[in-house]
XYZ file of C-alpha atoms in Angstrom:
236
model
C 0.000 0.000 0.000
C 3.174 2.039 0.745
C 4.094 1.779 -2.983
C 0.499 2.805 -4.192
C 0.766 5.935 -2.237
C 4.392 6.619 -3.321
C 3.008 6.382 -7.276
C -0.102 8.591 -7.415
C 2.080 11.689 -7.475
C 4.434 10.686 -9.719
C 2.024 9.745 -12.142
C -0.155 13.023 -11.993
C 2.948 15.083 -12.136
C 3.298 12.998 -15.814
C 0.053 13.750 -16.524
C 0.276 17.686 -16.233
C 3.491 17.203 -17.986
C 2.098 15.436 -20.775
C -1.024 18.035 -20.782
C 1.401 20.356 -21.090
C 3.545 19.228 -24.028
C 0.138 18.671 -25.716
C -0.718 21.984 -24.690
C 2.148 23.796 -26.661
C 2.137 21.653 -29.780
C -1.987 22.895 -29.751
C -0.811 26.690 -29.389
C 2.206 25.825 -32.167
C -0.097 24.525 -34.777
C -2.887 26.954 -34.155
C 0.357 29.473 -34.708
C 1.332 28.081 -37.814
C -1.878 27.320 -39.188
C -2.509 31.212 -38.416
C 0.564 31.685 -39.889
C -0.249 30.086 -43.582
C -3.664 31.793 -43.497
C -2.600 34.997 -43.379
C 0.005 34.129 -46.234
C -2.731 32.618 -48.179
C -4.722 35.952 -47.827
C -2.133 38.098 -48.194
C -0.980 36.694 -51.649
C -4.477 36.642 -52.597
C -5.079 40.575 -51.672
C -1.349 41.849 -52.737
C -2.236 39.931 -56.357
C -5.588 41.325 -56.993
C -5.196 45.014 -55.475
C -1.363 45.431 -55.061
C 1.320 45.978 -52.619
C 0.284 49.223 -51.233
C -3.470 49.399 -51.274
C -4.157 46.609 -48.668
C -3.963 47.119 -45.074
C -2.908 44.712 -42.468
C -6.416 44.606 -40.908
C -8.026 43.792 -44.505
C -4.901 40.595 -44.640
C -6.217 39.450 -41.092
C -10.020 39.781 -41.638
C -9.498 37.813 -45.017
C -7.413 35.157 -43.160
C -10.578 34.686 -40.383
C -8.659 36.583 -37.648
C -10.379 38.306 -35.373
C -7.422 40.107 -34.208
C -6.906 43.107 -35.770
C -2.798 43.181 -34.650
C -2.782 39.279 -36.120
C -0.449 40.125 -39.206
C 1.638 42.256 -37.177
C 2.045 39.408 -34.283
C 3.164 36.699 -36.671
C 5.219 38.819 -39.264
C 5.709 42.260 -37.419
C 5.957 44.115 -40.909
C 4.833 44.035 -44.857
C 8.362 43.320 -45.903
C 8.416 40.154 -43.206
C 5.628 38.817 -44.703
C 6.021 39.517 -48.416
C 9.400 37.600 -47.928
C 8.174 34.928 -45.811
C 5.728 34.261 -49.054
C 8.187 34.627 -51.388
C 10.928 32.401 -49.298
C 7.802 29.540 -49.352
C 7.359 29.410 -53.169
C 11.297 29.963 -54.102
C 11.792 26.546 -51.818
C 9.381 24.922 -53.818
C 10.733 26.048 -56.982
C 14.563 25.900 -55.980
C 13.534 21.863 -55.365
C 12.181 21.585 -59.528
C 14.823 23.916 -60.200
C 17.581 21.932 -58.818
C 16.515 18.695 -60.586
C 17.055 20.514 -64.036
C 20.309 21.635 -63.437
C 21.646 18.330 -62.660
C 20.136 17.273 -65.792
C 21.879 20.160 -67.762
C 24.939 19.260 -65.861
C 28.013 20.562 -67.674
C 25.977 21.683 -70.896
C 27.217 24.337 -73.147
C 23.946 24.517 -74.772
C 22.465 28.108 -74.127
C 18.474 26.607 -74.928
C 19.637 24.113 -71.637
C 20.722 26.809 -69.290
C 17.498 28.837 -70.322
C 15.475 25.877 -69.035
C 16.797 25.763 -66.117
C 15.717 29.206 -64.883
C 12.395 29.224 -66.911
C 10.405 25.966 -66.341
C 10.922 25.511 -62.616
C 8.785 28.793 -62.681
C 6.120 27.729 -65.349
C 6.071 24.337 -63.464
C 5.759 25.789 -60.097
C 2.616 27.422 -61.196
C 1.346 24.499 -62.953
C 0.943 22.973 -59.718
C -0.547 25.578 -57.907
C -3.978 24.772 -59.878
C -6.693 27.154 -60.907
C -7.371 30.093 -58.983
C -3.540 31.063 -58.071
C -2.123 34.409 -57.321
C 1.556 33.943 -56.553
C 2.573 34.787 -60.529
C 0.266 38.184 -60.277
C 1.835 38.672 -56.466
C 5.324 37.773 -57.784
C 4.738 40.697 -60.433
C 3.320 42.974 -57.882
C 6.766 42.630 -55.849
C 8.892 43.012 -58.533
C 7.914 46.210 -59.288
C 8.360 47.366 -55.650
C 12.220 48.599 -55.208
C 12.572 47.790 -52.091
C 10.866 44.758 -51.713
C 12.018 43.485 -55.245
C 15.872 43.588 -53.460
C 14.491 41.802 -50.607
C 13.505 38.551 -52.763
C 16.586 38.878 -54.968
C 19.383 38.968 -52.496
C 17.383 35.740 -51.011
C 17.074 34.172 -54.129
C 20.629 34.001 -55.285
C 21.531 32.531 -51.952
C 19.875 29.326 -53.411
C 22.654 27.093 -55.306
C 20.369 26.115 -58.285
C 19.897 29.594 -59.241
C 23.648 30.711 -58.989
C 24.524 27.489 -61.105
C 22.091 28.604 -63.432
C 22.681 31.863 -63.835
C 27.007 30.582 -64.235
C 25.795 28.314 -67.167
C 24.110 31.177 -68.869
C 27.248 33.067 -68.160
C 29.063 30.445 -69.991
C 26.890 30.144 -72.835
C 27.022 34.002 -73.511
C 30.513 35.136 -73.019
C 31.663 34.576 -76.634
C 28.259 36.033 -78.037
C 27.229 38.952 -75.879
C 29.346 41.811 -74.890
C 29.878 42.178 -70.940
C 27.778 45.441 -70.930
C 25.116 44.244 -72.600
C 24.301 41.071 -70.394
C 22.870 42.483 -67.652
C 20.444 44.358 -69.351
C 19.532 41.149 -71.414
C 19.340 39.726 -67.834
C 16.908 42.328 -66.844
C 14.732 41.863 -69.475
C 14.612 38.048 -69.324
C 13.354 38.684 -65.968
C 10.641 41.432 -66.893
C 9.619 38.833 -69.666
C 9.227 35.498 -67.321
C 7.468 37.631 -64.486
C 5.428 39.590 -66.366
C 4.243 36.794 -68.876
C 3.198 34.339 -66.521
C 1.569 36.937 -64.224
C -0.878 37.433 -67.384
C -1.286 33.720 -68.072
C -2.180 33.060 -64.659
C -4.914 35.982 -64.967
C -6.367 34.448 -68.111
C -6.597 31.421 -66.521
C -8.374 32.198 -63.598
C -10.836 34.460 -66.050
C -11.233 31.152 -67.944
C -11.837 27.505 -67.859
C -8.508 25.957 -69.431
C -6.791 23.208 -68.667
C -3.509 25.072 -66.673
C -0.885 21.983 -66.773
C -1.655 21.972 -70.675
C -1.727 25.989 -70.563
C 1.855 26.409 -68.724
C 3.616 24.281 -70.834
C 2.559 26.056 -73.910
C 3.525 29.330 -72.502
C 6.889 28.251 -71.349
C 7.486 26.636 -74.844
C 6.586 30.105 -76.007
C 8.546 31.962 -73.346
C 11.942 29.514 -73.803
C 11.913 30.281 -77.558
C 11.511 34.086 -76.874
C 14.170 33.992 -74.213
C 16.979 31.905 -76.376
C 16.518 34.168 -78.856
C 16.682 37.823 -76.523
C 19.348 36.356 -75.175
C 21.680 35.535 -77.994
C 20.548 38.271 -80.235
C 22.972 40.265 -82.070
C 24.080 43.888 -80.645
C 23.878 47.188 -82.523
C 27.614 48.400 -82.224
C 28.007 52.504 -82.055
C-alpha cells in the first residue's frame, strides 16, 4: 500500500506534464496554421489590389482573424511577410529547379541553361492549380524597389539559381558583350514575371486546362528567351 501511495504523485505530475507538451504543440499549430492563413490571404489581396493598397487589418479579416494586430504578431511588418511568401514558393521552386540543373549538368547549350531558370517557374505554377495568385503577387513585388531587393538577395543565396545563372554566363561570353548582359538579364526577368503573371490571370478568367496551358507558354517563353538572349548587338 506504501508503494500505491508513493506512485499517485508521480504519475499526476506525468500527466500535467504530458497536458502540457500537448498543450504547446496545440498553441504551435494553431500558430502556424494562423501563420499560412494569413500568407494565403495576403498573396491573394497583394495579387488582386497590389502591394500598397491593402492594409494589415483587410490581410487578417481575409485570413478569419479576429485580431486586428494578427499580421503584425506573426510577421511584425509588410516586408516580413512579403518575404516569408516569397521564401515559401522559391523553396518549392529551388527543389524543380535543382533537378534541371543536374540534368543540364556541364551543358554548353544556351536553350539548356534557359530551361533551367524558366520551367521551374512555369512548373511551379502548374501545380498551384486554378485560382492562383503567386505569378500576379510575384509581379506585384517586382515592381516594388525595395521589396524586389528583398527577394533577390534571397534568391541568389539558393545554389540552383547561382549554377544557373554561371551556365548562362558560360553560354554568352563569346556572343554577348559584358555590358550588354545584364540588361539582357533584366529583361529576361521582366519577360518570365510579367508573362506568366498574365497567363495566370487568363486562366483564372477562364476555364482551361492550366498543366496543358503552362507548358505552352513556357514553350513560347523559352523560344523568346533563347533568342533575346543571344541576339545580335547594334555596335556605335
Amino acid at each position: 500500500m506504501g508503494d500505491t501511495h508513493r506512485t499517485r504523485p508521480a504519475a499526476a505530475e506525468q500527466g500535467r506534464a504530458g497536458g502540457t507538451v500537448d498543450s504547446v504543440q496545440a498553441r504551435t499549430g494553431r500558430g502556424a496554421g494562423t501563420r499560412e492563413a494569413i500568407m494565403a490571404a495576403a498573396e491573394r489581396l497583394y495579387a488582386e489590389h497590389g502591394l500598397s493598397n491593402v492594409s494589415n487589418r483587410q490581410i487578417g479579416e481575409a485570413a478569419g482573424q479576429g485580431n486586428t494586430t494578427a499580421v503584425s504578431y506573426h510577421f511584425g511588418s509588410k516586408a516580413t511577410l512579403v518575404r516569408a511568401i516569397m521564401t515559401r514558393h522559391g523553396t518549392q521552386v529551388d527543389l524543380i529547379r535543382t533537378r534541371h540543373v543536374e540534368a543540364a549538368g556541364d551543358s554548353s547549350e544556351l536553350r539548356d541553361w534557359v530551361r533551367c531558370l524558366l520551367r521551374p517557374v512555369t512548373e511551379h505554377h502548374a501545380a498551384l492549380g486554378v485560382p492562383s495568385w503567386h505569378a500576379r503577387f510575384a509581379a506585384q513585388v517586382m515592381t516594388d524597389p525595395l521589396m524586389r531587393t528583398l527577394v533577390e538577395d534571397e534568391s541568389l543565396t539558393r545554389d540552383s539559381l547561382r549554377r544557373t545563372l554561371q551556365g548562362l554566363g558560360r553560354c554568352l561570353y563569346d556572343i554577348v558583350p559584358p555590358e550588354v548582359r545584364p540588361l539582357r538579364a533584366e529583361m529576361a526577368r521582366h519577360l518570365i514575371t510579367h508573362v506568366c503573371a498574365e497567363r495566370e490571370r487568363t486562366l483564372a478568367d477562364a476555364a482551361t486546362e492550366p498543366g496543358t496551358s503552362w507548358e505552352r507558354t513556357a514553350d513560347a517563353l523559352e523560344d523568346a528567351l533563347v533568342g533575346l538572349l543571344a541576339a545580335p548587338t547594334t555596335r556605335r
